Amino acid sequence: DTGVSQDPRHKITKRGQNVTFRCDPISEHNRLYWYRQTLGQGPEFLTYFQNEAQLEKSRLLSDRFSAERPKGSFSTLEIQRTEQGDSAMYLCASSLGSGALGNEQFFGPGTRLTVL
Amino acid sequence: GDSVTQMEGPVTLSEEAFLTINCTYTATGYPSLFWYVQYPGEGLQLLLKATKADDKGSNKGFEATYRKETTSFHLEKGSVQVSDSAVYFCALSDSGAGSYQLTFGKGTKLSVIP
């Protein structure tokens, strides 16, 4: 078990371009979460999957954002028509979803997005 | 909605000093409470947690007690080390209210000097 991985670690893009990030959770974890963290702030929840079903979405997740988890394993987060305000660290986390440790979320290293 | 308020930083302490980072919360349900730590250049790591009132979470010399009456979960360590320098985040999960997301505070940066 190598933990939660995210790719890429850094992404620089021009305003108006689309970007896609990938998250690979811990293999047996059925819950997957996306958060966004800006400088000097705590992470803010974006969305959550249980297996392949997207069960919860924050109001922060505008219609330019879309997330998928097609086979209940890895997930992608796409941002269309990026804006400078999208610049942030995008964090992925996973959890087991059951038992005493079900609520414990394990975080990946994040993808830092810079929109020029 | 749920929210977490934690002590503003940065906090600078000398090695072996006592640490307290205050954290209070508001929640609609009966949340679980967490402290996460982010070391320089690394991802968020769970430091400790508590799931019900009067529970004490502890790890690596850090402790925090779930105080329902004061809606608090203050982080303490009796003797800090330089290696404890990091950003500390208090968080809650209100799964009893049907939500599994974590709600974080803004973080408190701790610097420990030799």
CSV table of C-alpha atoms in Angstrom, one decimal:
chain,number,residue,atom,x,y,z
A,1,ASP,CA,0.0,0.0,0.0
A,2,THR,CA,1.6,3.2,-1.2
A,3,GLY,CA,-1.0,5.6,0.1
A,4,VAL,CA,-3.1,8.1,-2.0
A,5,SER,CA,-1.3,9.3,-5.1
A,6,GLN,CA,-2.1,12.3,-7.3
A,7,ASP,CA,-1.0,13.3,-10.7
A,8,PRO,CA,0.3,15.7,-11.8
A,9,ARG,CA,1.9,17.3,-8.7
A,10,HIS,CA,2.1,20.7,-10.4
A,11,LYS,CA,0.2,22.2,-13.3
A,12,ILE,CA,0.6,25.6,-14.8
A,13,THR,CA,-2.0,26.7,-17.4
A,14,LYS,CA,-3.3,29.7,-19.1
A,15,ARG,CA,-6.7,31.2,-18.3
A,16,GLY,CA,-9.4,29.6,-20.3
A,17,GLN,CA,-7.7,26.3,-20.7
A,18,ASN,CA,-9.1,23.0,-19.4
A,19,VAL,CA,-7.2,20.9,-16.9
A,20,THR,CA,-7.7,17.4,-15.5
A,21,PHE,CA,-6.2,15.9,-12.4
A,22,ARG,CA,-6.1,12.3,-11.3
A,23,CYS,CA,-6.3,10.7,-7.9
A,24,ASP,CA,-5.6,7.0,-7.1
A,25,PRO,CA,-6.9,6.2,-3.6
A,26,ILE,CA,-5.7,3.5,-1.2
A,27,SER,CA,-6.8,0.3,-2.9
A,28,GLU,CA,-9.4,-1.0,-0.5
A,29,HIS,CA,-11.0,2.4,0.2
A,30,ASN,CA,-14.5,2.9,-1.2
A,31,ARG,CA,-14.8,6.5,-0.3
A,32,LEU,CA,-13.0,9.3,-2.2
A,33,TYR,CA,-13.0,13.0,-1.5
A,34,TRP,CA,-11.8,16.1,-3.3
A,35,TYR,CA,-10.8,19.3,-1.4
A,36,ARG,CA,-9.3,22.6,-2.4
A,37,GLN,CA,-6.8,24.5,-0.3
A,38,THR,CA,-5.7,28.1,-1.0
A,39,LEU,CA,-2.7,29.8,0.7
A,40,GLY,CA,-3.2,30.4,4.4
A,41,GLN,CA,-6.5,28.5,4.5
A,42,GLY,CA,-7.7,25.1,5.5
A,43,PRO,CA,-8.9,22.6,2.9
A,44,GLU,CA,-12.4,23.1,1.7
A,45,PHE,CA,-14.6,20.2,0.6
A,46,LEU,CA,-15.5,20.0,-3.0
A,47,THR,CA,-17.1,16.5,-3.6
A,48,TYR,CA,-17.3,13.0,-2.3
A,49,PHE,CA,-17.8,9.5,-3.9
A,50,GLN,CA,-18.8,6.3,-2.4
A,51,ASN,CA,-17.6,3.7,-4.9
A,52,GLU,CA,-18.6,5.2,-8.3
A,53,ALA,CA,-21.5,7.2,-7.0
A,54,GLN,CA,-21.0,11.0,-6.4
A,55,LEU,CA,-23.0,11.5,-3.3
A,56,GLU,CA,-22.2,15.0,-2.1
A,57,LYS,CA,-21.1,18.2,-3.9
A,58,SER,CA,-20.2,21.5,-2.3
A,59,ARG,CA,-21.6,24.8,-3.6
A,60,LEU,CA,-18.0,25.6,-4.4
A,61,LEU,CA,-18.1,23.1,-7.2
A,62,SER,CA,-19.3,25.4,-10.0
A,63,ASP,CA,-20.6,24.0,-13.3
A,64,ARG,CA,-17.0,24.4,-14.7
A,65,PHE,CA,-15.9,21.6,-12.4
A,66,SER,CA,-16.7,18.0,-12.9
A,67,ALA,CA,-15.5,14.9,-11.1
A,68,GLU,CA,-15.8,11.2,-12.0
A,69,ARG,CA,-14.9,7.9,-10.5
A,70,PRO,CA,-16.0,5.6,-13.3
A,71,LYS,CA,-15.1,2.2,-11.9
A,72,GLY,CA,-15.0,3.0,-8.2
A,73,SER,CA,-11.2,3.1,-8.2
A,74,PHE,CA,-9.3,6.2,-9.4
A,75,SER,CA,-11.0,9.6,-9.8
A,76,THR,CA,-10.5,12.6,-12.1
A,77,LEU,CA,-11.3,16.2,-11.4
A,78,GLU,CA,-11.7,18.4,-14.5
A,79,ILE,CA,-11.8,22.2,-14.5
A,80,GLN,CA,-13.0,23.8,-17.7
A,81,ARG,CA,-12.3,27.3,-18.8
A,82,THR,CA,-9.9,27.9,-15.9
A,83,GLU,CA,-9.9,31.3,-14.1
A,84,GLN,CA,-7.1,32.8,-12.0
A,85,GLY,CA,-9.3,32.3,-9.0
A,86,ASP,CA,-9.0,28.5,-9.5
A,87,SER,CA,-5.3,28.7,-8.6
A,88,ALA,CA,-5.0,26.4,-5.5
A,89,MET,CA,-3.8,23.1,-4.2
A,90,TYR,CA,-6.3,20.3,-5.1
A,91,LEU,CA,-6.3,17.5,-2.5
A,92,CYS,CA,-7.7,14.0,-2.8
A,93,ALA,CA,-8.4,11.8,0.2
A,94,SER,CA,-9.8,8.3,0.7
A,95,SER,CA,-11.4,6.4,3.5
A,96,LEU,CA,-12.5,2.9,4.2
A,97,GLY,CA,-16.1,3.7,4.8
A,98,SER,CA,-16.8,1.2,7.4
A,99,GLY,CA,-15.7,-0.1,10.8
A,100,ALA,CA,-13.9,1.9,13.5
A,101,LEU,CA,-11.6,3.5,11.0
A,102,GLY,CA,-14.2,4.2,8.4
A,103,ASN,CA,-14.3,7.9,9.0
A,104,GLU,CA,-10.5,8.4,8.9
A,105,GLN,CA,-9.5,10.2,5.7
A,106,PHE,CA,-6.0,9.7,4.2
A,107,PHE,CA,-4.7,12.5,2.0
A,108,GLY,CA,-2.6,12.6,-1.1
A,109,PRO,CA,0.2,15.1,-1.7
A,110,GLY,CA,-2.0,17.3,-3.8
A,111,THR,CA,-1.9,18.9,-7.2
A,112,ARG,CA,-0.8,22.6,-7.2
A,113,LEU,CA,-2.6,24.5,-10.0
A,114,THR,CA,-1.4,27.9,-11.2
A,115,VAL,CA,-3.6,29.7,-13.7
A,116,LEU,CA,-1.8,32.5,-15.5
B,1,GLY,CA,-23.6,25.0,8.9
B,2,ASP,CA,-20.7,23.4,10.5
B,3,SER,CA,-17.6,25.4,11.3
B,4,VAL,CA,-14.2,25.2,13.0
B,5,THR,CA,-12.4,28.1,14.6
B,6,GLN,CA,-8.8,27.7,15.7
B,7,MET,CA,-6.1,29.9,17.1
B,8,GLU,CA,-4.5,32.3,14.6
B,9,GLY,CA,-0.8,31.8,14.1
B,10,PRO,CA,2.0,31.9,13.6
B,11,VAL,CA,3.1,30.5,16.9
B,12,THR,CA,6.8,30.5,17.8
B,13,LEU,CA,8.1,28.5,20.7
B,14,SER,CA,11.4,27.5,22.1
B,15,GLU,CA,12.2,23.8,22.2
B,16,GLU,CA,10.8,22.0,25.3
B,17,ALA,CA,8.1,24.6,25.8
B,18,PHE,CA,4.4,23.7,26.4
B,19,LEU,CA,2.1,24.0,23.4
B,20,THR,CA,-1.6,24.7,23.3
B,21,ILE,CA,-3.5,25.4,20.1
B,22,ASN,CA,-7.1,26.3,20.7
B,23,CYS,CA,-10.0,24.9,18.6
B,24,THR,CA,-13.7,25.4,18.9
B,25,TYR,CA,-16.5,24.1,16.7
B,26,THR,CA,-20.1,24.4,15.8
B,27,ALA,CA,-22.0,21.5,14.4
B,28,THR,CA,-25.6,20.5,13.7
B,29,GLY,CA,-25.0,16.9,14.8
B,30,TYR,CA,-22.6,15.0,17.0
B,31,PRO,CA,-19.3,15.3,15.1
B,32,SER,CA,-16.0,13.4,15.3
B,33,LEU,CA,-13.1,15.7,15.8
B,34,PHE,CA,-9.6,15.5,14.3
B,35,TRP,CA,-6.2,17.2,14.3
B,36,TYR,CA,-4.3,17.0,11.1
B,37,VAL,CA,-0.7,18.1,10.7
B,38,GLN,CA,1.1,19.3,7.5
B,39,TYR,CA,4.9,19.2,7.7
B,40,PRO,CA,6.8,21.4,5.2
B,41,GLY,CA,6.6,20.0,1.7
B,42,GLU,CA,4.4,17.1,2.8
B,43,GLY,CA,0.7,16.2,2.6
B,44,LEU,CA,-1.9,16.3,5.4
B,45,GLN,CA,-1.5,13.6,8.0
B,46,LEU,CA,-3.9,12.6,10.7
B,47,LEU,CA,-2.4,13.4,14.1
B,48,LEU,CA,-5.2,12.3,16.4
B,49,LYS,CA,-8.9,12.0,16.7
B,50,ALA,CA,-11.8,11.7,19.1
B,51,THR,CA,-15.3,10.4,18.3
B,52,LYS,CA,-17.4,11.2,21.4
B,53,ALA,CA,-17.5,13.5,24.4
B,54,ASP,CA,-14.7,13.2,27.0
B,55,ASP,CA,-12.6,11.0,24.6
B,56,LYS,CA,-8.9,11.9,24.6
B,57,GLY,CA,-7.0,11.5,21.4
B,58,SER,CA,-3.3,11.1,21.7
B,59,ASN,CA,-0.3,10.5,19.4
B,60,LYS,CA,3.4,11.5,19.3
B,61,GLY,CA,3.1,13.3,22.7
B,62,PHE,CA,0.2,15.4,21.5
B,63,GLU,CA,-3.2,15.2,23.2
B,64,ALA,CA,-6.7,16.7,22.7
B,65,THR,CA,-9.9,16.1,24.7
B,66,TYR,CA,-13.4,16.3,23.2
B,67,ARG,CA,-15.3,18.8,25.3
B,68,LYS,CA,-18.9,18.8,24.3
B,69,GLU,CA,-19.9,21.3,27.0
B,70,THR,CA,-17.5,23.9,25.6
B,71,THR,CA,-17.5,22.7,22.0
B,72,SER,CA,-13.7,22.5,22.1
B,73,PHE,CA,-10.9,20.2,21.1
B,74,HIS,CA,-7.7,22.0,22.1
B,75,LEU,CA,-4.3,20.5,21.1
B,76,GLU,CA,-1.6,20.2,23.7
B,77,LYS,CA,1.9,19.0,24.0
B,78,GLY,CA,4.1,19.1,27.1
B,79,SER,CA,7.4,19.6,25.4
B,80,VAL,CA,7.7,20.6,21.8
B,81,GLN,CA,10.7,19.7,19.5
B,82,VAL,CA,12.1,21.4,16.5
B,83,SER,CA,10.6,18.5,14.4
B,84,ASP,CA,7.1,19.5,15.5
B,85,SER,CA,7.4,22.6,13.3
B,86,ALA,CA,4.4,22.3,11.0
B,87,VAL,CA,0.9,23.6,10.2
B,88,TYR,CA,-1.8,22.1,12.4
B,89,PHE,CA,-5.4,21.9,11.3
B,90,CYS,CA,-8.4,21.2,13.5
B,91,ALA,CA,-11.3,19.5,11.7
B,92,LEU,CA,-14.7,17.9,12.2
B,93,SER,CA,-16.8,15.3,10.4
B,94,ASP,CA,-20.5,15.4,11.1
B,95,SER,CA,-21.4,12.0,9.7
B,96,GLY,CA,-24.3,11.7,12.0
B,97,ALA,CA,-25.9,14.5,10.1
B,98,GLY,CA,-25.4,12.5,6.9
B,99,SER,CA,-22.2,14.3,5.7
B,100,TYR,CA,-18.8,12.6,5.5
B,101,GLN,CA,-16.8,15.7,4.5
B,102,LEU,CA,-14.2,17.2,6.8
B,103,THR,CA,-14.7,20.8,7.8
B,104,PHE,CA,-11.3,22.4,8.6
B,105,GLY,CA,-10.1,25.4,10.5
B,106,LYS,CA,-7.7,27.8,8.9
B,107,GLY,CA,-4.6,26.2,10.3
B,108,THR,CA,-2.0,27.3,12.9
B,109,LYS,CA,1.6,27.5,11.9
B,110,LEU,CA,4.0,26.4,14.6
B,111,SER,CA,7.7,27.1,14.5
B,112,VAL,CA,9.9,25.6,17.2
B,113,ILE,CA,13.3,27.2,17.6
B,114,PRO,CA,16.3,25.4,19.3
